[in-house]
Amino acid sequence: MYVLLYTILAGLAILPLFLYLRNPYFTQDLRYTVTCVLLWLRINRIKRSKPFYSMLDCFLDKVKKHPNKQFIVFEKSSYTYRDVDKQSNKLARALSQHASVKEGDTVALFMGNQPMYVFIWLALAKLGCRAALLNYNIRSKSLLHCFTCCGTNVLLAASELRGAVEEVLPTLREQSVSVFVLGEEEEEKCVTEGVNTLSSSRIQQASDQPLDPQLRSKVTLKSPALYIYTSGTTGLPKAAVITHEKLYMASSMQAISGVASDDVIYIYLPLYHSAGFIMGLTGAIERGSTVVLRRKFSASNFWDDCRKHKVTVIQYIGEIMRYLCNSPKKDNDRHHKVRLALGNGLRADTWSEFLQRFGDIRVCECYGATEGNVGFINYVGKVGAIGKEHFLHKANFSYVLIQYDTEREEPVKDSRGFCIKVPKGETGLLVAKITAQAPFSGYANNQQQTDRKKLRDVFVKGDLYFNSGDLLRIDHEGFVYFMDRIGDTFRWKGENVATTEVTEHLIMVECIEEANVYGVKVPGHEGRVGMAAIKLKDDMEFDSKTTLEHVKTSLPSYARPRFIRIQNSLAVTGTFKQIKVKLVEEGFNPSMMQDRLYYLEDSKGYIPMTQEMYHSISDGKIHL
C-alpha cells in the first residue's frame, strides 16, 4: 500500500520535469491554455446575451465598478471613468441636437490623439452610429476617397484641420455631407459657408445624464462598429469593416498578453489605426485599466513619460523600437516600471538590443491584419517569432501555409487544381478559412477588393479562404516567423528575394541606420532587380567599400541590391510602415530623383550612378 502511494507521489513529483523535457514551453503553454479557455467562455457568454453586450456596455460596466478611477491621462489633464462617461453623454446630445446624428449614421472622425476622440466615439456608440476613423495626415483625393467609400453622413474635424476640410468642401457639399469643426465660440463668427462649428460651450450646455439604450436598439453583434482604413502602403486606403463582434474579440489581446486592471498603458500610436484604437484603447477598456494618451510618438520624451506616469505597459509598431534604441543612451535607461511591451513588427536584432538596453521587459509580439480573420501571439517571448501555434487556436481558426509562386504572383496548384501545403520549416502564404467563427467582413463598398482577398477552391471545391498576403514560416517547435509580403518579395535570376532578409543585413552595416528594400523592373530582363533606399546615421558618409564587403559575405549574388539610393529620411505611414510604391515607380532613373544614387558594378563595387549609365542599362549595353 505504502509502496504504491510513494510510487504515485514520486511520479507526480517528476511529472513536471518529464513534461518540461518533452516541451520546454509547457508552463507558458499551460498558462496560455487557461487564459484562452476563460476568455472563450466569457466571449461565448457575451455572444449569447440578449440584448448583445458591446464594447460600450463593457465601458459602462467599468464606470459602475470604479467610477473614480483614472481612465485617461493627457498632458496636464486627467479624466476618470465617470468623467469620460458624462462627457460622452453631453457630446451625444450635442451631436443629436446640432448635427442631427441618429442611429445608423456613419460619422467620420478627422482629428489627432486627444481625449475628445474618445468622448466622440463613445457618444456615437450611445447613439447607435458607426465611426469612420480617418487618418489625419491624408489630404485632397485620398481624403475624399476615404470619406466617401463608407457612406459617411457627417464629418467631425479638429479645428487645426479646418484647412484640409475646406480643400474638399465643394465635393462634400455636393454629397450633402454635414461638416462640423470642433472649436471655441469666437470661431463660430468666422465660419466658412458649409462648415459648422461645434463649440465647447454648446457641448457643455448639454445634459450629462445617461442616454436611453433604445437609441441604439437596432445595433447587433454583426453590425459595423468602426471603419478602420488600411495604411495605404500599396495604393489608396481601403475601409476595413470592424463589426461589434470583431471589436470585442480583437480587444481581448491585452487580456491574452497578461494586462491587468491595475496596469497603466501608454498609447501614442494614432487612434485612427487598429493598433492604437483596438489593441490600445478598447483593450484598456476591456481590462478597466488607465490610459496615458499622447498626441504622437516622441523618442526623446518616451521614457520620461513612462517614468512620470508610472507606465507599466507600452505599445509598439513598425520601427518604433529601433527609434528608441537609436536615441542617445542615458544613465536612467533602466529606471522605469514598464514590464510589458505589446505590438508587432519588431525585428530580432532590435528586440535583443532593446532588452539589453532597457531591462527585463516582457515583449509580446503579435501578428494580425485589421481586416483579417486570423492572428498569432508570441506568448512565450521567443526573440524573432511573431507567434506560436497552440492546439486551441488551431481548433478555432483553420489556417495553413501554402506554396506560392512569387514570379506569377499566385498560389502553386497540384494536378487537380488545388493548393499545396508547405511542410514545417518552409515558407508559404498564410491563408485562413472563412467561417462563422472566423469571418471576413471585407471592405466597405468595395466588392472588388474584398473578392481579391478571398481564395476559392483551395483544398476542396467550394471552400473559401482569406488571403493574408503574407509569407510566413512555422518551425518544428510551432513558432511562427514573418518572412515577407507577397508584393514585396521579388524574383531575380530565377530566385526569390525576401526584402526583410536583405534589410536586416543592410542595417548591420555601420553607416546605415535604416533601409527600405524593393525590386524594380529593368528593360530586357525577367523579374525585378534589387534596390534599397537607405538613411545614413548622423554625421556618417556612405561607406561603399564596407557595404560591398558586407553584402558579398552575407547575401547571395542575386539578393544583393544593385542600386542604393540615399535619402535624408525614409517615407513611412502614420503607423511607421515603410512605403515602397513611389520608390518602385521612380526606379533607378537618376533624373527621377534628387537623391544620391549608387550602382553595384561587379569589378568596382558601388559607384555613383549617372544618366549615361541608366541609358546603357535600359538599352541593354550593360547587362545586369
Coordinates of C-alpha atoms in Angstrom, one line a residue:
M1 CA 0.0 0.0 0.0
Y2 CA 2.7 2.5 1.1
V3 CA 4.9 1.4 -1.8
L4 CA 2.1 2.2 -4.3
L5 CA 1.4 5.6 -2.6
Y6 CA 5.1 6.5 -2.7
T7 CA 5.3 5.5 -6.3
I8 CA 2.4 7.7 -7.2
L9 CA 3.8 10.7 -5.3
A10 CA 7.2 10.2 -6.9
G11 CA 5.5 10.0 -10.3
L12 CA 3.6 13.3 -9.6
A13 CA 6.9 14.9 -8.4
I14 CA 8.8 14.1 -11.6
L15 CA 5.8 14.7 -13.9
P16 CA 6.6 18.5 -14.3
L17 CA 10.2 17.6 -15.2
F18 CA 9.1 15.0 -17.7
L19 CA 6.7 17.4 -19.3
Y20 CA 9.3 20.1 -19.4
L21 CA 11.8 17.8 -21.1
R22 CA 9.2 16.9 -23.7
N23 CA 8.1 20.5 -24.1
P24 CA 10.3 23.3 -22.7
Y25 CA 7.4 25.7 -23.1
F26 CA 5.0 23.6 -21.1
T27 CA 4.5 26.3 -18.4
Q28 CA 3.8 29.1 -20.9
D29 CA 1.5 26.8 -22.9
L30 CA -0.5 25.8 -19.8
R31 CA -0.9 29.5 -18.8
Y32 CA -2.0 30.4 -22.3
T33 CA -4.4 27.5 -22.3
V34 CA -6.1 28.6 -19.1
T35 CA -6.3 32.2 -20.3
C36 CA -7.8 31.2 -23.6
V37 CA -10.4 28.9 -22.0
L38 CA -11.6 31.6 -19.6
L39 CA -11.7 34.1 -22.4
W40 CA -13.6 31.7 -24.7
L41 CA -16.2 31.1 -22.0
R42 CA -16.6 34.9 -21.4
I43 CA -16.9 35.7 -25.1
N44 CA -19.4 33.0 -25.8
R45 CA -21.5 34.1 -22.9
I46 CA -21.4 37.6 -24.3
K47 CA -22.4 36.4 -27.8
R48 CA -25.4 34.6 -26.3
S49 CA -26.5 37.6 -24.2
K50 CA -29.8 39.4 -25.1
P51 CA -29.5 42.3 -25.9
F52 CA -26.0 41.8 -27.1
Y53 CA -23.1 43.0 -25.0
S54 CA -21.0 45.6 -26.8
M55 CA -17.7 47.4 -26.0
L56 CA -19.8 50.3 -25.0
D57 CA -21.6 48.1 -22.4
C58 CA -18.2 47.0 -21.2
F59 CA -17.2 50.6 -20.7
L60 CA -20.4 51.4 -18.8
D61 CA -19.8 48.4 -16.5
K62 CA -16.3 49.8 -15.7
V63 CA -17.9 53.1 -14.9
K64 CA -20.2 51.4 -12.4
K65 CA -17.4 49.3 -11.0
H66 CA -14.8 52.1 -10.5
P67 CA -16.2 55.5 -11.4
N68 CA -13.4 57.5 -9.8
K69 CA -10.6 55.5 -11.3
Q70 CA -8.3 57.4 -13.7
F71 CA -9.2 56.4 -17.3
I72 CA -7.4 58.9 -19.5
V73 CA -4.3 61.0 -18.6
F74 CA -3.5 63.5 -21.3
E75 CA -0.9 66.3 -21.0
K76 CA -1.9 68.3 -17.9
S77 CA -5.5 66.8 -17.7
S78 CA -6.9 63.7 -16.2
Y79 CA -10.3 62.1 -16.6
T80 CA -11.9 59.3 -14.5
Y81 CA -14.2 56.7 -16.0
R82 CA -17.2 58.7 -14.7
D83 CA -15.8 61.9 -16.3
V84 CA -15.5 60.3 -19.7
D85 CA -19.0 58.8 -19.4
K86 CA -20.5 62.2 -18.6
Q87 CA -18.6 64.0 -21.3
S88 CA -19.7 61.4 -23.9
N89 CA -23.3 61.9 -22.8
K90 CA -23.0 65.6 -23.4
L91 CA -21.5 65.1 -26.8
A92 CA -24.1 62.6 -27.8
R93 CA -26.9 65.1 -27.0
A94 CA -25.0 67.9 -28.8
L95 CA -24.5 65.8 -31.9
S96 CA -28.1 64.7 -31.9
Q97 CA -29.4 68.3 -31.5
H98 CA -27.0 70.3 -33.6
A99 CA -25.8 67.7 -36.2
S100 CA -29.0 65.6 -36.3
V101 CA -26.9 62.5 -35.8
K102 CA -29.1 59.4 -35.3
E103 CA -28.9 55.6 -35.1
G104 CA -27.5 54.0 -38.3
D105 CA -25.5 57.1 -39.4
T106 CA -21.8 56.9 -40.2
V107 CA -19.8 59.7 -38.8
A108 CA -16.2 60.4 -39.8
L109 CA -13.6 61.5 -37.2
F110 CA -10.8 63.6 -38.6
M111 CA -8.6 64.5 -35.7
G112 CA -5.4 63.6 -33.8
N113 CA -5.0 61.8 -30.5
Q114 CA -6.8 63.7 -27.7
P115 CA -9.5 62.8 -25.1
M116 CA -12.2 64.4 -27.3
Y117 CA -11.5 61.5 -29.8
V118 CA -12.6 59.0 -27.1
F119 CA -15.6 61.2 -26.0
I120 CA -16.9 61.4 -29.5
W121 CA -16.5 57.6 -30.2
L122 CA -18.4 56.7 -27.1
A123 CA -21.0 59.4 -27.9
L124 CA -21.5 57.9 -31.3
A125 CA -21.8 54.4 -29.9
K126 CA -24.5 55.6 -27.5
L127 CA -26.4 56.9 -30.5
G128 CA -26.1 53.7 -32.4
C129 CA -23.7 55.2 -35.0
R130 CA -20.7 53.9 -36.9
A131 CA -17.4 55.7 -36.7
A132 CA -15.1 56.1 -39.7
L133 CA -11.6 56.7 -38.3
L134 CA -9.8 59.0 -40.8
N135 CA -6.0 59.3 -41.0
Y136 CA -5.4 63.0 -40.2
N137 CA -2.4 63.1 -42.5
I138 CA -4.3 62.5 -45.7
R139 CA -5.4 65.3 -48.0
S140 CA -7.5 66.0 -51.1
K141 CA -8.1 63.0 -53.3
S142 CA -7.2 60.4 -50.6
L143 CA -9.3 62.2 -48.0
L144 CA -12.3 62.3 -50.3
H145 CA -11.8 58.7 -51.2
C146 CA -11.7 57.6 -47.5
F147 CA -14.7 59.8 -46.7
T148 CA -17.0 58.6 -49.4
C149 CA -16.2 54.9 -49.5
C150 CA -18.1 54.2 -46.3
G151 CA -21.2 56.4 -47.0
T152 CA -20.4 59.0 -44.3
N153 CA -23.2 61.4 -43.4
V154 CA -21.3 63.7 -41.0
L155 CA -17.7 64.8 -40.8
L156 CA -16.3 65.9 -37.4
A157 CA -12.9 67.6 -37.7
A158 CA -10.4 69.1 -35.2
S159 CA -10.0 72.9 -35.6
E160 CA -6.4 72.6 -36.7
L161 CA -7.6 70.5 -39.7
R162 CA -10.1 73.1 -41.0
G163 CA -7.8 73.9 -43.9
A164 CA -7.8 70.3 -45.1
V165 CA -11.6 70.1 -44.9
E166 CA -12.1 73.3 -46.8
E167 CA -9.9 72.0 -49.7
V168 CA -12.5 69.3 -50.4
L169 CA -15.6 71.2 -49.2
P170 CA -17.2 71.7 -52.7
T171 CA -17.4 67.9 -53.2
L172 CA -18.7 67.4 -49.6
R173 CA -21.4 69.9 -50.2
E174 CA -22.4 68.2 -53.5
Q175 CA -22.8 65.0 -51.5
S176 CA -24.9 66.8 -48.9
V177 CA -22.5 66.0 -46.1
S178 CA -22.8 67.9 -42.8
V179 CA -19.4 69.3 -41.8
F180 CA -18.6 70.3 -38.3
V181 CA -15.4 71.6 -36.9
L182 CA -14.7 71.5 -33.2
G183 CA -13.8 74.9 -31.8
E184 CA -14.5 77.8 -29.5
E185 CA -17.3 80.4 -29.5
E186 CA -15.2 83.0 -31.3
E187 CA -14.7 80.6 -34.2
E188 CA -18.4 80.5 -34.9
K189 CA -18.2 84.1 -36.1
C190 CA -15.7 83.3 -38.9
V191 CA -17.2 80.2 -40.3
T192 CA -16.8 79.2 -44.0
E193 CA -20.1 78.6 -45.7
G194 CA -20.9 74.9 -45.4
V195 CA -18.7 74.4 -42.3
N196 CA -20.4 74.5 -39.0
T197 CA -18.7 75.0 -35.6
L198 CA -19.5 72.7 -32.7
S199 CA -18.3 74.8 -29.9
S200 CA -17.3 73.6 -26.4
S201 CA -19.9 75.9 -24.9
R202 CA -22.7 74.1 -26.8
I203 CA -21.3 70.7 -25.7
Q204 CA -21.1 71.8 -22.1
Q205 CA -24.6 73.1 -22.1
A206 CA -26.0 69.7 -22.9
S207 CA -27.1 67.3 -20.1
D208 CA -24.6 64.7 -18.9
Q209 CA -27.4 62.2 -17.8
P210 CA -27.4 58.7 -19.3
L211 CA -28.9 58.2 -22.7
D212 CA -31.8 55.8 -23.4
P213 CA -30.4 52.4 -24.7
Q214 CA -33.3 52.4 -27.1
L215 CA -31.4 54.9 -29.2
R216 CA -29.2 52.0 -30.3
S217 CA -31.8 49.2 -30.2
K218 CA -31.2 48.2 -33.8
V219 CA -27.5 47.6 -33.4
T220 CA -26.5 43.9 -33.4
L221 CA -23.3 41.9 -32.9
K222 CA -22.8 41.8 -36.7
S223 CA -23.4 45.5 -37.2
P224 CA -20.4 47.6 -38.2
A225 CA -19.0 49.4 -35.3
L226 CA -16.0 51.1 -37.0
Y227 CA -14.4 51.6 -40.3
I228 CA -10.6 51.5 -40.0
Y229 CA -8.5 52.2 -43.0
T230 CA -5.6 50.1 -44.3
S231 CA -2.4 52.1 -44.2
G232 CA -2.2 52.7 -48.0
T233 CA 1.3 51.3 -48.5
T234 CA 0.2 49.9 -51.8
G235 CA -2.3 52.5 -53.1
L236 CA -5.4 54.2 -51.8
P237 CA -6.6 53.1 -48.4
K238 CA -9.4 50.6 -48.0
A239 CA -12.1 50.9 -45.3
A240 CA -12.0 47.6 -43.3
V241 CA -15.3 46.8 -41.7
I242 CA -15.0 46.2 -38.0
T243 CA -18.2 44.6 -36.6
H244 CA -19.1 44.8 -32.9
E245 CA -18.2 41.1 -32.6
K246 CA -14.7 41.6 -34.1
L247 CA -14.2 44.8 -32.0
Y248 CA -14.8 42.8 -28.8
M249 CA -12.7 39.8 -30.0
A250 CA -9.7 41.9 -31.0
S251 CA -9.9 43.9 -27.8
S252 CA -9.1 40.8 -25.9
M253 CA -5.4 40.9 -27.0
Q254 CA -4.4 42.7 -23.8
A255 CA -6.1 40.0 -21.7
I256 CA -4.3 37.2 -23.5
S257 CA -1.0 39.1 -23.1
G258 CA -1.5 39.4 -19.3
V259 CA -2.5 43.0 -18.9
A260 CA -4.4 43.6 -15.6
S261 CA -6.8 46.3 -14.5
D262 CA -4.1 47.9 -12.3
D263 CA -1.8 48.4 -15.3
V264 CA -1.1 51.8 -16.9
I265 CA -0.8 51.6 -20.7
Y266 CA 1.0 54.3 -22.8
I267 CA -0.8 55.0 -26.1
Y268 CA 1.0 57.3 -28.6
L269 CA 0.0 55.3 -31.7
P270 CA -2.7 57.1 -33.8
L271 CA -6.2 56.2 -32.7
Y272 CA -7.3 56.1 -36.3
H273 CA -5.4 52.8 -36.6
S274 CA -6.3 49.4 -35.2
A275 CA -3.2 49.1 -33.1
G276 CA -3.9 52.3 -31.2
F277 CA -7.7 52.1 -31.1
I278 CA -8.4 48.4 -30.7
M279 CA -5.2 46.9 -29.2
G280 CA -4.7 50.0 -27.1
L281 CA -7.8 52.0 -26.2
T282 CA -10.6 49.4 -26.3
G283 CA -8.2 46.7 -25.0
A284 CA -7.7 49.0 -21.9
I285 CA -11.5 49.4 -21.6
E286 CA -11.9 45.7 -21.6
R287 CA -9.3 45.4 -18.8
G288 CA -10.6 48.5 -16.9
S289 CA -7.0 50.0 -16.8
T290 CA -5.6 53.5 -17.1
V291 CA -4.5 55.0 -20.4
V292 CA -1.8 57.6 -20.7
L293 CA -2.6 59.2 -24.1
R294 CA 0.0 61.2 -26.1
R295 CA -0.6 63.2 -29.4
K296 CA 2.2 61.4 -31.2
F297 CA 5.4 59.4 -30.7
S298 CA 8.5 61.2 -29.3
A299 CA 11.6 59.2 -28.8
S300 CA 13.1 61.9 -26.6
N301 CA 10.1 62.1 -24.3
F302 CA 9.2 58.4 -24.3
W303 CA 10.9 57.2 -21.2
D304 CA 10.4 60.4 -19.3
D305 CA 6.6 60.0 -19.9
C306 CA 6.8 56.4 -18.7
R307 CA 8.6 57.4 -15.5
K308 CA 6.3 60.4 -14.8
H309 CA 3.1 58.4 -15.2
K310 CA 4.3 55.1 -13.8
V311 CA 3.5 53.3 -17.1
T312 CA 3.6 49.5 -16.9
V313 CA 2.6 48.6 -20.4
I314 CA 3.8 50.1 -23.7
Q315 CA 2.7 49.5 -27.3
Y316 CA 5.0 49.5 -30.3
I317 CA 4.7 49.0 -34.1
G318 CA 7.0 49.1 -37.1
E319 CA 10.2 50.9 -36.5
I320 CA 9.3 52.4 -33.0
M321 CA 11.7 50.2 -31.1
R322 CA 14.6 51.0 -33.4
Y323 CA 14.0 54.7 -32.9
L324 CA 14.2 54.1 -29.1
C325 CA 17.4 52.1 -29.5
N326 CA 18.9 54.8 -31.7
S327 CA 18.2 57.5 -29.2
P328 CA 21.2 58.8 -27.0
K329 CA 21.9 56.5 -24.1
K330 CA 21.2 57.7 -20.6
D331 CA 22.2 56.6 -17.1
N332 CA 18.5 56.1 -16.2
D333 CA 17.5 54.0 -19.2
R334 CA 16.5 51.1 -16.9
H335 CA 14.8 53.3 -14.3
H336 CA 11.1 52.7 -15.1
K337 CA 8.2 50.5 -14.2
V338 CA 7.5 49.1 -17.7
R339 CA 7.0 45.3 -17.5
L340 CA 5.3 44.5 -20.8
A341 CA 5.7 45.7 -24.5
L342 CA 2.8 44.7 -26.8
G343 CA 2.9 45.2 -30.5
N344 CA 4.1 43.9 -33.9
G345 CA 6.8 44.4 -36.5
L346 CA 9.8 44.1 -34.1
R347 CA 13.0 42.8 -35.8
A348 CA 15.1 40.2 -34.0
D349 CA 18.2 42.4 -33.8
T350 CA 16.3 45.4 -32.4
W351 CA 14.4 43.0 -30.0
S352 CA 17.7 41.8 -28.4
E353 CA 19.2 45.3 -28.3
F354 CA 16.0 46.8 -26.7
L355 CA 16.0 44.2 -23.9
Q356 CA 19.8 44.6 -23.3
R357 CA 19.5 48.4 -23.0
F358 CA 16.1 48.9 -21.3
G359 CA 15.9 46.0 -19.0
D360 CA 13.8 43.0 -18.2
I361 CA 10.6 43.8 -20.2
R362 CA 8.4 41.0 -21.4
V363 CA 7.9 41.5 -25.2
C364 CA 4.7 40.1 -26.6
E365 CA 4.9 40.2 -30.3
C366 CA 1.6 39.8 -32.2
Y367 CA 0.6 39.3 -35.8
G368 CA -2.7 40.2 -37.5
A369 CA -4.3 42.4 -40.1
T370 CA -7.0 45.0 -39.4
E371 CA -9.4 43.2 -41.8
G372 CA -8.0 39.6 -41.3
N373 CA -9.7 36.6 -39.7
V374 CA -6.7 35.0 -38.0
G375 CA -3.8 36.2 -35.8
F376 CA -0.9 34.9 -33.7
I377 CA 0.7 35.9 -30.5
N378 CA 4.2 35.1 -29.2
Y379 CA 3.1 34.4 -25.6
V380 CA 6.4 32.6 -24.9
G381 CA 8.6 35.7 -25.8
K382 CA 11.0 33.9 -28.2
V383 CA 13.1 36.6 -29.9
G384 CA 12.2 37.0 -33.6
A385 CA 8.9 35.0 -33.7
I386 CA 5.5 36.6 -34.3
G387 CA 3.6 33.9 -32.7
K388 CA 3.3 30.3 -31.5
E389 CA 0.9 27.6 -32.6
H390 CA -1.4 26.2 -30.0
F391 CA -4.0 23.4 -30.3
L392 CA -6.9 25.6 -29.0
H393 CA -6.0 28.3 -31.5
K394 CA -5.9 25.8 -34.4
A395 CA -9.2 24.3 -33.3
N396 CA -10.9 27.6 -33.7
F397 CA -9.1 29.0 -36.7
S398 CA -8.4 26.8 -39.7
Y399 CA -5.3 28.3 -41.2
V400 CA -2.5 26.8 -43.3
L401 CA 0.6 27.9 -45.2
I402 CA 0.5 27.1 -49.0
Q403 CA 3.1 27.2 -51.7
Y404 CA 3.2 30.5 -53.6
D405 CA 4.9 31.4 -56.9
T406 CA 6.3 34.9 -56.4
E407 CA 7.0 35.3 -60.2
R408 CA 3.5 34.6 -61.3
E409 CA 2.1 36.1 -58.1
E410 CA -0.3 33.2 -57.5
P411 CA -0.5 30.0 -55.4
V412 CA 1.0 26.9 -56.7
K413 CA -1.6 24.3 -57.7
D414 CA -1.3 20.5 -57.9
S415 CA -2.6 18.3 -60.8
R416 CA -6.1 18.5 -59.5
G417 CA -6.1 22.3 -59.4
F418 CA -5.8 22.6 -55.6
C419 CA -3.3 24.4 -53.4
I420 CA -0.3 22.6 -51.8
K421 CA 0.5 22.9 -48.1
V422 CA 4.2 23.6 -47.3
P423 CA 6.0 21.3 -44.8
K424 CA 7.2 22.6 -41.5
G425 CA 10.2 24.9 -41.7
E426 CA 9.4 26.1 -45.2
T427 CA 8.0 29.5 -46.3
G428 CA 4.4 29.7 -47.5
L429 CA 1.5 32.1 -48.0
L430 CA -0.8 32.2 -44.9
V431 CA -4.5 31.6 -45.7
A432 CA -7.3 31.1 -43.2
K433 CA -10.7 29.5 -43.8
I434 CA -13.6 31.9 -43.7
T435 CA -16.2 30.5 -41.2
A436 CA -18.8 31.8 -38.8
Q437 CA -16.1 31.5 -36.1
A438 CA -13.6 33.3 -38.2
P439 CA -15.5 35.7 -40.5
F440 CA -14.1 38.1 -43.1
S441 CA -16.2 41.3 -43.3
G442 CA -14.2 42.8 -46.2
Y443 CA -14.0 46.4 -47.2
A444 CA -16.8 49.0 -47.2
N445 CA -18.4 49.5 -50.6
N446 CA -15.5 47.8 -52.4
Q447 CA -16.6 44.3 -53.5
Q448 CA -13.7 44.1 -56.0
Q449 CA -11.0 44.5 -53.3
T450 CA -13.0 42.3 -50.9
D451 CA -13.1 39.5 -53.5
R452 CA -9.4 39.9 -54.2
K453 CA -8.7 38.9 -50.6
K454 CA -10.7 35.6 -51.0
L455 CA -9.3 32.4 -52.3
R456 CA -11.8 29.8 -53.5
D457 CA -11.5 26.0 -54.1
V458 CA -8.3 25.9 -52.0
F459 CA -8.3 22.3 -50.9
V460 CA -11.9 21.2 -52.0
K461 CA -14.5 22.6 -54.3
G462 CA -16.5 25.3 -52.7
D463 CA -14.2 26.1 -49.7
L464 CA -13.3 29.8 -49.1
Y465 CA -10.2 31.2 -47.5
F466 CA -8.9 34.7 -46.6
N467 CA -5.6 35.5 -48.4
S468 CA -3.4 37.3 -45.8
G469 CA -0.9 38.4 -48.5
D470 CA 1.9 37.4 -46.0
L471 CA 4.6 34.8 -46.4
L472 CA 5.3 33.1 -43.1
R473 CA 7.3 30.1 -41.8
I474 CA 6.5 27.8 -39.0
D475 CA 9.3 25.9 -37.4
H476 CA 9.2 22.4 -35.8
E477 CA 8.5 23.8 -32.4
G478 CA 5.5 25.7 -33.7
F479 CA 7.0 29.2 -33.6
V480 CA 5.7 31.4 -36.4
Y481 CA 8.0 33.8 -38.3
F482 CA 7.2 36.6 -40.7
M483 CA 9.2 36.4 -43.9
D484 CA 7.7 39.0 -46.3
R485 CA 4.7 40.5 -48.0
I486 CA 3.9 38.8 -51.3
G487 CA 4.1 42.1 -53.1
D488 CA 7.5 42.8 -51.5
T489 CA 9.2 39.5 -52.3
F490 CA 10.5 39.6 -55.8
R491 CA 12.2 37.2 -58.2
W492 CA 15.6 37.9 -59.8
K493 CA 17.9 35.5 -61.7
G494 CA 15.3 32.7 -61.1
E495 CA 15.5 33.1 -57.3
N496 CA 13.2 34.6 -54.7
V497 CA 14.5 37.6 -52.8
A498 CA 12.9 38.4 -49.4
T499 CA 13.1 42.2 -48.8
T500 CA 13.0 41.7 -45.0
E501 CA 16.1 39.5 -45.1
V502 CA 18.1 41.9 -47.2
T503 CA 17.0 44.8 -45.0
E504 CA 18.2 43.0 -41.9
H505 CA 21.7 42.5 -43.4
L506 CA 21.9 46.1 -44.7
I507 CA 21.2 47.7 -41.3
M508 CA 24.1 45.8 -39.9
V509 CA 26.5 48.0 -41.9
E510 CA 28.0 50.6 -39.6
C511 CA 27.0 53.7 -41.6
I512 CA 23.4 52.6 -42.4
E513 CA 20.6 53.5 -39.9
E514 CA 17.5 52.4 -41.9
A515 CA 16.9 50.6 -45.1
N516 CA 13.8 50.0 -47.3
V517 CA 14.4 47.2 -49.9
Y518 CA 12.3 46.7 -53.0
G519 CA 12.5 45.3 -56.6
V520 CA 12.5 47.4 -59.8
K521 CA 11.9 46.5 -63.4
V522 CA 14.8 46.6 -65.9
P523 CA 14.1 46.6 -69.6
G524 CA 15.1 43.3 -71.3
H525 CA 15.3 41.4 -68.0
E526 CA 13.0 39.0 -66.4
G527 CA 11.8 39.7 -62.8
R528 CA 12.9 42.6 -60.7
V529 CA 16.4 43.7 -59.6
G530 CA 17.1 44.6 -56.0
M531 CA 17.3 48.2 -54.9
A532 CA 17.5 49.8 -51.5
A533 CA 16.7 53.3 -50.2
I534 CA 18.8 53.9 -47.1
K535 CA 19.1 56.6 -44.4
L536 CA 22.6 57.1 -43.1
K537 CA 23.5 57.6 -39.4
D538 CA 24.1 61.1 -38.2
D539 CA 27.5 62.6 -39.2
M540 CA 28.4 59.5 -41.3
E541 CA 29.0 59.2 -45.1
F542 CA 28.1 56.2 -47.3
D543 CA 30.9 53.7 -47.0
S544 CA 30.6 51.9 -50.4
K545 CA 33.6 49.6 -49.7
T546 CA 32.3 48.3 -46.3
T547 CA 28.8 48.0 -47.7
L548 CA 30.0 45.9 -50.7
E549 CA 32.1 43.7 -48.4
H550 CA 29.1 43.1 -46.1
V551 CA 26.6 42.2 -48.9
K552 CA 29.1 40.0 -50.6
T553 CA 29.7 37.9 -47.4
S554 CA 26.1 37.8 -46.2
L555 CA 23.9 37.7 -49.3
P556 CA 23.9 35.5 -52.4
S557 CA 24.7 37.4 -55.6
Y558 CA 21.0 37.5 -56.8
A559 CA 19.9 39.1 -53.5
R560 CA 22.5 41.9 -53.4
P561 CA 21.0 45.4 -54.1
R562 CA 22.3 46.5 -57.5
F563 CA 21.2 50.1 -56.7
I564 CA 21.4 52.1 -53.5
R565 CA 19.5 55.3 -53.1
I566 CA 20.5 57.6 -50.2
Q567 CA 17.7 59.6 -48.6
N568 CA 17.5 62.1 -45.7
S569 CA 14.5 60.2 -44.3
L570 CA 12.6 57.1 -45.4
A571 CA 8.9 57.6 -46.1
V572 CA 6.6 55.8 -43.6
T573 CA 2.8 55.7 -43.0
G574 CA 1.3 57.1 -39.8
T575 CA 1.9 53.8 -38.2
F576 CA 5.6 53.6 -39.2
K577 CA 5.3 51.1 -42.0
Q578 CA 7.7 51.8 -44.9
I579 CA 6.2 53.0 -48.2
K580 CA 7.6 51.4 -51.3
V581 CA 5.1 52.4 -54.1
K582 CA 6.7 55.7 -55.1
L583 CA 10.2 54.3 -54.8
V584 CA 9.3 51.4 -57.2
E585 CA 7.7 53.9 -59.7
E586 CA 10.8 56.1 -59.7
G587 CA 13.1 53.0 -60.2
F588 CA 16.8 53.7 -60.8
N589 CA 16.5 56.6 -63.1
P590 CA 18.7 59.5 -61.7
S591 CA 16.5 62.1 -63.5
M592 CA 13.5 61.0 -61.4
M593 CA 15.1 61.9 -58.1
Q594 CA 17.3 64.4 -56.2
D595 CA 18.9 61.7 -54.0
R596 CA 22.4 60.3 -54.5
L597 CA 22.2 57.0 -56.3
Y598 CA 24.8 54.2 -56.4
Y599 CA 25.2 51.3 -58.8
L600 CA 26.9 48.0 -58.0
E601 CA 29.5 47.5 -60.7
D602 CA 30.8 43.9 -60.4
S603 CA 34.5 44.9 -60.7
K604 CA 34.4 48.3 -58.9
G605 CA 31.7 47.9 -56.2
Y606 CA 29.2 50.7 -55.5
I607 CA 29.9 53.6 -57.7
P608 CA 27.9 56.9 -58.3
M609 CA 25.1 56.3 -60.9
T610 CA 24.9 58.6 -63.9
Q611 CA 22.2 59.2 -66.5
E612 CA 24.5 57.7 -69.2
M613 CA 24.8 54.5 -67.1
Y614 CA 21.0 54.4 -66.8
H615 CA 20.6 54.6 -70.6
S616 CA 23.2 51.9 -71.1
I617 CA 21.4 49.6 -68.7
S618 CA 18.0 50.4 -70.3
D619 CA 19.4 49.8 -73.8
G620 CA 21.0 46.5 -72.9
K621 CA 24.5 47.7 -73.3
I622 CA 25.2 47.0 -69.7
H623 CA 23.7 43.6 -68.8
L624 CA 22.8 43.0 -65.1

